[in-house]
């Protein structure tokens, strides 16, 4: 069993080893990697760890209820992540591909909505901006909705 | 009085310059009341948005949820995981 | 650029390296692995190579037309593949996850319908059965539809 | 006459015991005509299904498609890739 949150690079291979098995013929993987938007060089991820782990456990329990034949694992990386490296990986293995795709997609959508995790973009010029969920940078402290 | 712990994350931790604060509120207080008290006692907290996301004991809650002695309230900037 | 057909184990890492890039933040992978149905120990895959390669090139061209921002690669393994190992891997990387999931799913559905590739299941007792597309074994020569 | 190459795959190759055969047909022949000729000349081909999947020069075609000298016709069992 792997940790849900890690400060190290994510090993998709290890996640796969956790969920694959001889009766599961379809595996769907999703990886989110840090994108080079404008002059972003890396993103610093921080979390409310205890709550994030609780939410992940609930998400995986919901996934298991909806697709009992699927096995799903996810790992979210925290700390400074350079462009091109993965911030999250989700692996869903199931006897057939429908369940593998559906379970994997369900988890990433829930992650985006529920996980108490935040991104701070680091720019080439040394400045940093917090990212809001719509993907727009938040410059000051008063621009929340 | 009830004493609760308030935790600040990400940008809110930057605004307040602090990660957590102990706050005393009446026993009938809600998360909103805790937030109002935080605004008075934590300097940078005046700049928090009027209705931030909040969690009570590790679950998201509405601001009118009642709090109890020993609870942990967290103020969460818009989530951006993944 | 990798070969579409191979007789060696598939390296998903190499496929990913082929399609990932700093402006593509979402990657969806699908892997089909040999499933241990009943007493199956391995499956022998054979292909009409020249046609399969042509179909794969057409599929990928269609995918590029529908999701121009996505980059997609696939590899199908041939020969004897033991239970648990991958017969196919598809990797789709795109700036955002919608296109990555959609392109990956499109390719596996087309593969199932169009690729001139066949499976022969090897059983623990030494017998072998051809698999028809509905997944049912075909015992004799006359049971085609 | 036109001479075409017929290729057999997977189970059909097992039935006929051969991977390919050269077949001579009239210049106006269709894939169906090639198939009929194959049934006469290749021993195990009698057991082929009445209307197998067929490809002409690496593309799936209907059985009434015309063939030309030098074409490659392939007879394909139900596909099961992936």
Tab-separated table of C-alpha atoms in Angstrom:
chain	number	residue	atom	x	y	z
A	1	UNK	CA	0.000	0.000	0.000
A	2	UNK	CA	1.435	3.343	-1.030
A	3	UNK	CA	1.055	6.746	0.575
A	4	UNK	CA	-1.592	8.979	-0.989
A	5	UNK	CA	0.575	12.065	-0.571
A	6	UNK	CA	4.281	12.163	-1.325
A	7	UNK	CA	7.073	14.698	-1.664
A	8	UNK	CA	8.935	12.449	-4.092
A	9	UNK	CA	8.478	11.852	-7.829
A	10	UNK	CA	5.506	9.583	-8.501
A	11	UNK	CA	6.185	6.067	-9.761
A	12	UNK	CA	3.296	5.038	-11.984
A	13	UNK	CA	4.834	1.589	-12.180
A	14	UNK	CA	4.496	1.112	-8.433
A	15	UNK	CA	0.890	2.304	-8.498
A	16	UNK	CA	0.158	-0.149	-11.288
A	17	UNK	CA	1.730	-2.978	-9.347
A	18	UNK	CA	-0.671	-2.093	-6.523
A	19	UNK	CA	-3.841	-2.513	-8.580
A	20	UNK	CA	-3.129	-4.847	-11.489
A	21	UNK	CA	-3.899	-8.522	-11.259
A	22	UNK	CA	-4.470	-11.532	-13.505
A	23	UNK	CA	-8.267	-11.094	-13.532
A	24	UNK	CA	-8.104	-7.392	-14.427
A	25	UNK	CA	-7.515	-7.065	-18.173
A	26	UNK	CA	-8.006	-3.306	-18.570
A	27	UNK	CA	-5.983	-0.589	-16.879
A	28	UNK	CA	-6.556	3.135	-17.273
A	29	UNK	CA	-3.986	5.609	-15.987
A	30	UNK	CA	-4.323	9.358	-15.690
A	31	UNK	CA	-1.339	11.574	-15.019
A	32	UNK	CA	-1.444	15.293	-14.479
A	33	UNK	CA	1.877	16.975	-15.178
A	34	UNK	CA	3.009	20.529	-14.549
A	35	UNK	CA	2.369	22.495	-17.734
A	36	UNK	CA	4.618	25.190	-19.070
A	37	UNK	CA	2.100	28.025	-19.157
A	38	UNK	CA	3.720	31.335	-20.046
A	39	UNK	CA	6.901	31.504	-17.964
A	40	UNK	CA	6.021	28.929	-15.295
A	41	UNK	CA	9.073	26.909	-14.286
A	42	UNK	CA	7.554	24.879	-11.466
A	43	UNK	CA	4.510	24.692	-9.203
A	44	UNK	CA	4.609	24.368	-5.452
A	45	UNK	CA	1.796	22.175	-4.157
A	46	UNK	CA	0.650	22.321	-0.554
A	47	UNK	CA	-2.127	20.431	1.195
A	48	UNK	CA	-4.229	20.210	4.295
A	49	UNK	CA	-2.772	16.743	4.712
A	50	UNK	CA	-5.102	15.118	7.218
A	51	UNK	CA	-8.217	16.301	5.376
A	52	UNK	CA	-6.780	15.430	1.940
A	53	UNK	CA	-6.084	11.877	3.076
A	54	UNK	CA	-9.622	11.602	4.468
A	55	UNK	CA	-11.115	12.862	1.199
A	56	UNK	CA	-9.004	10.445	-0.834
A	57	UNK	CA	-10.159	7.542	1.333
A	58	UNK	CA	-13.783	8.591	0.848
A	59	UNK	CA	-13.328	9.000	-2.919
A	60	UNK	CA	-11.777	5.569	-3.246
A	61	UNK	CA	-14.562	4.066	-1.126
A	62	UNK	CA	-17.172	5.692	-3.395
A	63	UNK	CA	-15.330	4.399	-6.442
A	64	UNK	CA	-15.276	0.908	-4.982
A	65	UNK	CA	-19.015	1.105	-4.344
A	66	UNK	CA	-19.771	2.176	-7.933
A	67	UNK	CA	-17.265	-0.130	-9.653
A	68	UNK	CA	-16.715	-3.011	-7.207
A	69	UNK	CA	-14.745	-4.974	-9.793
A	70	UNK	CA	-12.195	-2.152	-10.199
A	71	UNK	CA	-9.139	-1.504	-8.068
A	72	UNK	CA	-8.001	2.089	-7.945
A	73	UNK	CA	-4.997	3.852	-6.464
A	74	UNK	CA	-3.890	7.453	-6.591
A	75	UNK	CA	-0.928	9.446	-5.478
A	76	UNK	CA	-0.632	13.229	-5.287
A	77	UNK	CA	2.782	14.816	-5.093
A	78	UNK	CA	3.388	17.889	-2.915
A	79	UNK	CA	6.211	20.413	-2.709
A	80	UNK	CA	8.018	21.966	-5.642
A	81	UNK	CA	7.331	20.146	-8.919
A	82	UNK	CA	9.175	21.191	-12.078
A	83	UNK	CA	7.498	21.553	-15.474
A	84	UNK	CA	6.925	18.174	-17.105
A	85	UNK	CA	6.800	16.134	-13.901
A	86	UNK	CA	3.630	14.567	-12.533
A	87	UNK	CA	1.650	16.142	-9.707
A	88	UNK	CA	-0.911	13.344	-9.680
A	89	UNK	CA	-1.350	9.830	-10.999
A	90	UNK	CA	-4.465	7.681	-10.821
A	91	UNK	CA	-4.483	4.032	-11.857
A	92	UNK	CA	-7.668	1.993	-12.244
A	93	UNK	CA	-7.560	-1.691	-13.170
A	94	UNK	CA	-10.697	-3.710	-13.894
A	95	UNK	CA	-11.703	-6.881	-15.703
A	96	UNK	CA	-12.920	-4.764	-18.647
A	97	UNK	CA	-12.074	-1.345	-19.992
A	98	UNK	CA	-15.399	0.434	-19.383
A	99	UNK	CA	-15.000	0.250	-15.613
A	100	UNK	CA	-11.301	1.115	-15.784
A	101	UNK	CA	-11.934	4.300	-17.780
A	102	UNK	CA	-15.001	5.302	-15.739
A	103	UNK	CA	-13.380	4.801	-12.339
A	104	UNK	CA	-10.218	6.664	-13.369
A	105	UNK	CA	-12.221	9.586	-14.737
A	106	UNK	CA	-14.448	9.711	-11.652
A	107	UNK	CA	-11.462	10.003	-9.346
A	108	UNK	CA	-9.738	12.830	-11.223
A	109	UNK	CA	-12.982	14.844	-11.374
A	110	UNK	CA	-13.512	14.397	-7.632
A	111	UNK	CA	-9.883	15.310	-6.944
A	112	UNK	CA	-10.345	18.613	-8.761
A	113	UNK	CA	-13.479	19.412	-6.771
A	114	UNK	CA	-12.708	18.111	-3.308
A	115	UNK	CA	-9.033	17.810	-2.454
A	116	UNK	CA	-7.739	20.553	-0.151
A	117	UNK	CA	-4.588	21.098	-2.170
A	118	UNK	CA	-3.248	24.375	-3.562
A	119	UNK	CA	-0.866	25.419	-6.286
A	120	UNK	CA	1.555	28.286	-6.326
A	121	UNK	CA	3.151	28.926	-9.700
A	122	UNK	CA	6.795	29.884	-9.798
A	123	UNK	CA	7.801	32.128	-12.677
A	124	UNK	CA	11.082	32.508	-14.486
A	125	UNK	CA	11.421	36.069	-13.120
A	126	UNK	CA	11.304	34.834	-9.525
A	127	UNK	CA	7.716	35.899	-8.795
A	128	UNK	CA	5.024	33.495	-7.588
A	129	UNK	CA	1.243	33.417	-8.019
A	130	UNK	CA	-1.439	31.319	-6.377
A	131	UNK	CA	-3.651	29.483	-8.856
A	132	UNK	CA	-7.392	29.535	-8.407
A	133	UNK	CA	-9.507	26.556	-9.514
A	134	UNK	CA	-10.537	28.174	-12.799
A	135	UNK	CA	-6.828	28.235	-13.597
A	136	UNK	CA	-6.491	32.005	-13.332
A	137	UNK	CA	-3.771	33.426	-11.147
A	138	UNK	CA	-4.814	35.271	-8.010
A	139	UNK	CA	-2.582	38.293	-7.521
A	140	UNK	CA	-3.630	39.747	-4.197
A	141	UNK	CA	-5.463	38.699	-1.090
A	142	UNK	CA	-8.791	40.222	-2.044
A	143	UNK	CA	-9.500	38.553	-5.322
A	144	UNK	CA	-11.238	35.461	-3.997
A	145	UNK	CA	-14.843	35.013	-4.919
B	1	UNK	CA	-16.669	29.472	26.357
B	2	UNK	CA	-15.443	26.997	23.761
B	3	UNK	CA	-11.892	26.997	22.478
B	4	UNK	CA	-11.333	25.957	18.891
B	5	UNK	CA	-8.260	25.755	16.692
B	6	UNK	CA	-8.359	27.652	13.411
B	7	UNK	CA	-5.974	26.612	10.658
B	8	UNK	CA	-4.976	28.690	7.651
B	9	UNK	CA	-3.724	27.248	4.396
B	10	UNK	CA	-1.878	28.362	1.289
B	11	UNK	CA	-2.664	32.003	0.478
B	12	UNK	CA	-4.616	32.461	3.691
B	13	UNK	CA	-1.569	31.385	5.693
B	14	UNK	CA	0.402	34.010	3.787
B	15	UNK	CA	-2.202	36.694	4.499
B	16	UNK	CA	-2.311	36.018	8.218
B	17	UNK	CA	1.330	35.096	8.545
B	18	UNK	CA	0.230	32.207	10.700
B	19	UNK	CA	-0.662	28.535	10.305
B	20	UNK	CA	-3.047	28.172	13.220
B	21	UNK	CA	-4.621	30.162	16.025
B	22	UNK	CA	-6.606	29.285	19.142
B	23	UNK	CA	-9.884	31.198	19.376
B	24	UNK	CA	-12.391	31.401	22.233
B	25	UNK	CA	-16.083	31.680	21.279
B	26	UNK	CA	-19.414	31.250	23.070
B	27	UNK	CA	-20.644	27.639	23.262
B	28	UNK	CA	-23.395	28.357	20.699
B	29	UNK	CA	-20.996	29.745	18.103
B	30	UNK	CA	-20.981	28.833	14.413
B	31	UNK	CA	-18.105	28.723	11.957
B	32	UNK	CA	-19.149	32.266	10.937
B	33	UNK	CA	-18.742	33.456	14.491
B	34	UNK	CA	-15.302	31.875	14.658
B	35	UNK	CA	-14.414	33.651	11.420
B	36	UNK	CA	-15.604	37.000	12.827
B	37	UNK	CA	-13.525	36.455	15.940
B	38	UNK	CA	-10.483	35.558	13.840
B	39	UNK	CA	-10.857	38.842	11.941
B	40	UNK	CA	-10.652	40.744	15.209
B	41	UNK	CA	-7.717	38.886	16.703
B	42	UNK	CA	-5.460	37.826	13.825
B	43	UNK	CA	-3.960	40.879	12.108
B	44	UNK	CA	-3.867	39.851	8.443
B	45	UNK	CA	-7.252	38.082	8.696
B	46	UNK	CA	-9.130	41.261	7.806
B	47	UNK	CA	-8.182	40.557	4.199
B	48	UNK	CA	-9.817	37.111	4.141
B	49	UNK	CA	-12.761	36.944	1.746
B	50	UNK	CA	-16.205	37.437	3.315
B	51	UNK	CA	-17.261	33.815	2.862
B	52	UNK	CA	-14.268	31.509	2.493
B	53	UNK	CA	-14.521	27.734	2.171
B	54	UNK	CA	-14.355	26.153	5.590
B	55	UNK	CA	-13.800	22.686	7.014
B	56	UNK	CA	-14.759	21.473	10.456
B	57	UNK	CA	-12.855	18.471	11.774
B	58	UNK	CA	-11.573	17.567	8.290
B	59	UNK	CA	-14.858	17.919	6.378
B	60	UNK	CA	-16.158	20.846	4.360
B	61	UNK	CA	-19.070	22.548	6.093
B	62	UNK	CA	-21.346	25.528	5.612
B	63	UNK	CA	-20.524	28.645	7.576
B	64	UNK	CA	-23.645	28.321	9.766
B	65	UNK	CA	-22.474	24.986	11.214
B	66	UNK	CA	-22.156	24.957	15.023
B	67	UNK	CA	-18.734	24.402	16.569
B	68	UNK	CA	-17.807	22.698	19.867
B	69	UNK	CA	-14.941	22.956	22.295
B	70	UNK	CA	-11.848	21.302	20.841
B	71	UNK	CA	-12.970	21.495	17.210
B	72	UNK	CA	-10.557	22.193	14.368
B	73	UNK	CA	-11.802	24.750	11.847
B	74	UNK	CA	-9.842	25.242	8.636
B	75	UNK	CA	-10.144	28.162	6.240
B	76	UNK	CA	-9.490	27.000	2.697
B	77	UNK	CA	-8.624	29.052	-0.368
B	78	UNK	CA	-10.308	27.860	-3.592
B	79	UNK	CA	-9.129	24.271	-4.107
B	80	UNK	CA	-6.749	23.599	-6.973
B	81	UNK	CA	-5.495	20.036	-6.578
B	82	UNK	CA	-4.706	17.604	-9.357
C	1	UNK	CA	9.266	6.994	-33.025
C	2	UNK	CA	8.410	3.485	-31.891
C	3	UNK	CA	7.138	0.517	-33.878
C	4	UNK	CA	3.382	-0.022	-33.764
C	5	UNK	CA	3.809	-3.785	-33.583
C	6	UNK	CA	6.358	-5.548	-31.443
C	7	UNK	CA	7.208	-9.040	-30.275
C	8	UNK	CA	8.773	-7.684	-27.070
C	9	UNK	CA	7.193	-6.555	-23.788
C	10	UNK	CA	5.658	-3.089	-24.135
C	11	UNK	CA	7.352	-0.207	-22.371
C	12	UNK	CA	4.658	2.286	-21.384
C	13	UNK	CA	7.428	4.625	-20.217
C	14	UNK	CA	8.877	4.782	-23.711
C	15	UNK	CA	5.471	5.444	-25.227
C	16	UNK	CA	4.913	8.238	-22.731
C	17	UNK	CA	8.260	9.769	-23.556
C	18	UNK	CA	7.105	9.829	-27.175
C	19	UNK	CA	3.969	11.907	-26.535
C	20	UNK	CA	4.469	13.911	-23.354
C	21	UNK	CA	5.700	17.479	-23.476
C	22	UNK	CA	5.771	20.614	-21.345
C	23	UNK	CA	2.581	22.019	-22.882
C	24	UNK	CA	0.606	18.798	-22.393
C	25	UNK	CA	-0.573	18.612	-18.783
C	26	UNK	CA	-2.895	15.609	-19.024
C	27	UNK	CA	-1.923	12.105	-20.053
C	28	UNK	CA	-4.287	9.143	-20.324
C	29	UNK	CA	-2.910	5.641	-20.727
C	30	UNK	CA	-4.832	2.479	-21.518
C	31	UNK	CA	-3.259	-0.933	-21.165
C	32	UNK	CA	-4.873	-4.193	-22.105
C	33	UNK	CA	-3.351	-7.154	-20.303
C	34	UNK	CA	-3.890	-10.870	-20.788
C	35	UNK	CA	-6.592	-11.939	-18.338
C	36	UNK	CA	-6.637	-15.234	-16.521
C	37	UNK	CA	-9.999	-16.508	-17.749
C	38	UNK	CA	-10.637	-20.064	-16.638
C	39	UNK	CA	-7.417	-21.941	-17.267
C	40	UNK	CA	-5.818	-19.553	-19.774
C	41	UNK	CA	-2.061	-19.339	-19.262
C	42	UNK	CA	-1.162	-17.144	-22.221
C	43	UNK	CA	-2.552	-15.793	-25.474
C	44	UNK	CA	-0.824	-15.943	-28.821
C	45	UNK	CA	-1.471	-12.831	-30.898
C	46	UNK	CA	-0.991	-12.810	-34.645
C	47	UNK	CA	-1.570	-10.027	-37.154
C	48	UNK	CA	-1.875	-9.177	-40.787
C	49	UNK	CA	1.072	-6.870	-40.215
C	50	UNK	CA	1.006	-4.610	-43.280
C	51	UNK	CA	-2.719	-3.994	-42.958
C	52	UNK	CA	-2.569	-3.530	-39.188
C	53	UNK	CA	0.102	-0.867	-39.570
C	54	UNK	CA	-1.971	0.885	-42.238
C	55	UNK	CA	-5.054	0.833	-39.982
C	56	UNK	CA	-3.076	2.170	-37.031
C	57	UNK	CA	-1.740	5.024	-39.158
C	58	UNK	CA	-5.276	5.867	-40.283
C	59	UNK	CA	-6.635	5.702	-36.712
C	60	UNK	CA	-3.932	8.000	-35.435
C	61	UNK	CA	-4.544	10.403	-38.318
C	62	UNK	CA	-8.273	10.451	-37.477
C	63	UNK	CA	-7.430	11.045	-33.827
C	64	UNK	CA	-5.162	13.927	-34.772
C	65	UNK	CA	-7.936	15.440	-36.858
C	66	UNK	CA	-10.470	15.239	-34.014
C	67	UNK	CA	-8.099	16.256	-31.186
C	68	UNK	CA	-5.333	18.252	-32.893
C	69	UNK	CA	-3.885	19.307	-29.533
C	70	UNK	CA	-3.389	15.694	-28.435
C	71	UNK	CA	-0.424	13.456	-29.222
C	72	UNK	CA	-1.176	9.769	-29.275
C	73	UNK	CA	0.923	6.658	-29.615
C	74	UNK	CA	0.061	2.988	-29.425
C	75	UNK	CA	1.889	-0.270	-29.465
C	76	UNK	CA	0.415	-3.745	-29.921
C	77	UNK	CA	2.401	-6.761	-28.884
C	78	UNK	CA	2.313	-9.972	-30.936
C	79	UNK	CA	3.409	-13.524	-30.257
C	80	UNK	CA	2.913	-15.432	-27.025
C	81	UNK	CA	1.930	-13.167	-24.128
C	82	UNK	CA	1.622	-14.630	-20.621
C	83	UNK	CA	-1.234	-13.785	-18.250
C	84	UNK	CA	-0.739	-10.379	-16.646
C	85	UNK	CA	1.407	-8.876	-19.390
C	86	UNK	CA	0.220	-6.149	-21.753
C	87	UNK	CA	-0.952	-6.892	-25.270
C	88	UNK	CA	-1.622	-3.233	-26.040
C	89	UNK	CA	-0.834	0.177	-24.651
C	90	UNK	CA	-2.208	3.517	-25.830
C	91	UNK	CA	-0.911	6.813	-24.515
C	92	UNK	CA	-2.606	10.153	-25.219
C	93	UNK	CA	-1.170	13.412	-23.938
C	94	UNK	CA	-2.957	16.739	-24.321
C	95	UNK	CA	-2.969	20.187	-22.736
C	96	UNK	CA	-6.100	19.218	-20.773
C	97	UNK	CA	-7.593	15.974	-19.565
C	98	UNK	CA	-10.794	15.912	-21.651
C	99	UNK	CA	-8.897	15.494	-24.903
C	100	UNK	CA	-6.458	13.008	-23.347
C	101	UNK	CA	-9.266	10.717	-22.130
C	102	UNK	CA	-11.326	11.068	-25.319
C	103	UNK	CA	-8.449	10.391	-27.703
C	104	UNK	CA	-7.268	7.383	-25.704
C	105	UNK	CA	-10.755	5.906	-25.583
C	106	UNK	CA	-11.329	6.527	-29.280
C	107	UNK	CA	-8.197	4.612	-30.222
C	108	UNK	CA	-8.923	1.518	-28.124
C	109	UNK	CA	-12.485	1.309	-29.495
C	110	UNK	CA	-11.193	1.558	-33.061
C	111	UNK	CA	-8.500	-1.029	-32.327
C	112	UNK	CA	-11.152	-3.500	-31.207
C	113	UNK	CA	-13.190	-2.937	-34.375
C	114	UNK	CA	-10.586	-2.523	-37.056
C	115	UNK	CA	-7.216	-4.082	-36.351
C	116	UNK	CA	-6.567	-7.344	-38.208
C	117	UNK	CA	-5.174	-9.085	-35.156
C	118	UNK	CA	-6.210	-12.431	-33.704
C	119	UNK	CA	-5.943	-14.188	-30.362
C	120	UNK	CA	-5.428	-17.843	-29.649
C	121	UNK	CA	-5.838	-18.783	-26.012
C	122	UNK	CA	-3.461	-21.350	-24.558
C	123	UNK	CA	-4.901	-23.463	-21.766
C	124	UNK	CA	-3.209	-25.165	-18.842
C	125	UNK	CA	-4.095	-28.577	-20.324
C	126	UNK	CA	-2.179	-27.842	-23.526
C	127	UNK	CA	-5.208	-27.141	-25.738
C	128	UNK	CA	-5.701	-23.913	-27.661
C	129	UNK	CA	-8.801	-22.003	-28.771
C	130	UNK	CA	-9.244	-19.068	-31.130
C	131	UNK	CA	-11.103	-16.163	-29.581
C	132	UNK	CA	-13.879	-14.499	-31.488
C	133	UNK	CA	-14.593	-10.772	-31.024
C	134	UNK	CA	-17.463	-11.368	-28.610
C	135	UNK	CA	-14.904	-13.096	-26.417
C	136	UNK	CA	-16.344	-16.565	-26.940
C	137	UNK	CA	-14.022	-19.344	-27.977
C	138	UNK	CA	-14.463	-20.780	-31.456
C	139	UNK	CA	-14.036	-24.528	-31.386
C	140	UNK	CA	-14.215	-25.608	-34.993
C	141	UNK	CA	-13.883	-24.149	-38.444
C	142	UNK	CA	-17.590	-23.748	-39.067
C	143	UNK	CA	-18.701	-21.618	-36.184
C	144	UNK	CA	-18.021	-18.251	-37.766
C	145	UNK	CA	-20.987	-16.046	-38.269
D	1	UNK	CA	-7.095	-13.786	-66.823
D	2	UNK	CA	-6.019	-11.900	-63.700
D	3	UNK	CA	-3.726	-13.452	-61.113
D	4	UNK	CA	-4.264	-12.409	-57.512
D	5	UNK	CA	-2.660	-13.462	-54.266
D	6	UNK	CA	-4.954	-14.728	-51.523
D	7	UNK	CA	-3.706	-14.634	-47.941
D	8	UNK	CA	-5.106	-16.623	-45.024
D	9	UNK	CA	-4.762	-15.581	-41.403
D	10	UNK	CA	-5.094	-17.100	-37.958
D	11	UNK	CA	-7.772	-19.793	-37.924
D	12	UNK	CA	-8.229	-19.645	-41.685
D	13	UNK	CA	-4.524	-20.360	-42.142
D	14	UNK	CA	-4.962	-23.384	-39.884
D	15	UNK	CA	-8.002	-24.581	-41.886
D	16	UNK	CA	-6.271	-24.334	-45.238
D	17	UNK	CA	-2.852	-25.297	-43.988
D	18	UNK	CA	-1.461	-22.447	-46.061
D	19	UNK	CA	-0.601	-18.794	-45.687
D	20	UNK	CA	-1.106	-17.652	-49.251
D	21	UNK	CA	-2.158	-18.963	-52.627
D	22	UNK	CA	-2.019	-17.588	-56.171
D	23	UNK	CA	-5.400	-17.752	-57.912
D	24	UNK	CA	-6.312	-17.030	-61.534
D	25	UNK	CA	-9.707	-15.438	-62.203
D	26	UNK	CA	-11.409	-13.684	-65.138
D	27	UNK	CA	-10.606	-9.969	-65.438
D	28	UNK	CA	-14.136	-9.025	-64.294
D	29	UNK	CA	-13.961	-11.122	-61.113
D	30	UNK	CA	-15.008	-9.921	-57.653
D	31	UNK	CA	-13.684	-10.913	-54.234
D	32	UNK	CA	-16.572	-13.417	-54.101
D	33	UNK	CA	-15.395	-15.023	-57.307
D	34	UNK	CA	-11.884	-15.278	-55.885
D	35	UNK	CA	-13.333	-16.908	-52.785
D	36	UNK	CA	-15.280	-19.423	-54.875
D	37	UNK	CA	-12.122	-20.266	-56.832
D	38	UNK	CA	-10.178	-20.689	-53.582
D	39	UNK	CA	-12.785	-23.163	-52.329
D	40	UNK	CA	-12.205	-25.277	-55.442
D	41	UNK	CA	-8.420	-25.208	-55.425
D	42	UNK	CA	-7.333	-25.053	-51.789
D	43	UNK	CA	-8.304	-28.259	-49.951
D	44	UNK	CA	-9.233	-26.980	-46.452
D	45	UNK	CA	-10.925	-23.867	-47.862
D	46	UNK	CA	-14.274	-25.661	-48.162
D	47	UNK	CA	-14.638	-25.091	-44.414
D	48	UNK	CA	-14.317	-21.315	-44.683
D	49	UNK	CA	-17.519	-19.518	-43.670
D	50	UNK	CA	-19.794	-18.479	-46.541
D	51	UNK	CA	-19.100	-14.762	-46.172
D	52	UNK	CA	-15.808	-14.129	-44.396
D	53	UNK	CA	-14.364	-10.674	-43.804
D	54	UNK	CA	-12.110	-9.737	-46.680
D	55	UNK	CA	-9.471	-7.120	-47.375
D	56	UNK	CA	-8.264	-5.954	-50.773
D	57	UNK	CA	-4.815	-4.375	-50.879
D	58	UNK	CA	-4.773	-3.808	-47.093
D	59	UNK	CA	-8.291	-2.352	-46.741
D	60	UNK	CA	-11.499	-4.103	-45.727
D	61	UNK	CA	-13.890	-4.413	-48.665
D	62	UNK	CA	-17.273	-5.900	-49.464
D	63	UNK	CA	-17.328	-9.225	-51.248
D	64	UNK	CA	-18.718	-7.715	-54.460
D	65	UNK	CA	-15.652	-5.502	-54.950
D	66	UNK	CA	-13.847	-6.013	-58.273
D	67	UNK	CA	-10.286	-7.321	-58.243
D	68	UNK	CA	-7.433	-6.648	-60.669
D	69	UNK	CA	-4.323	-8.457	-61.749
D	70	UNK	CA	-1.695	-8.318	-58.997
D	71	UNK	CA	-4.136	-7.557	-56.180
D	72	UNK	CA	-3.718	-9.002	-52.712
D	73	UNK	CA	-6.917	-10.402	-51.185
D	74	UNK	CA	-6.904	-11.408	-47.522
D	75	UNK	CA	-9.484	-13.562	-45.770
D	76	UNK	CA	-9.852	-12.465	-42.175
D	77	UNK	CA	-11.384	-14.342	-39.237
D	78	UNK	CA	-13.432	-12.148	-36.855
D	79	UNK	CA	-11.015	-9.508	-35.548
D	80	UNK	CA	-9.969	-9.739	-31.927
D	81	UNK	CA	-7.137	-7.287	-31.412
D	82	UNK	CA	-6.487	-5.234	-28.329
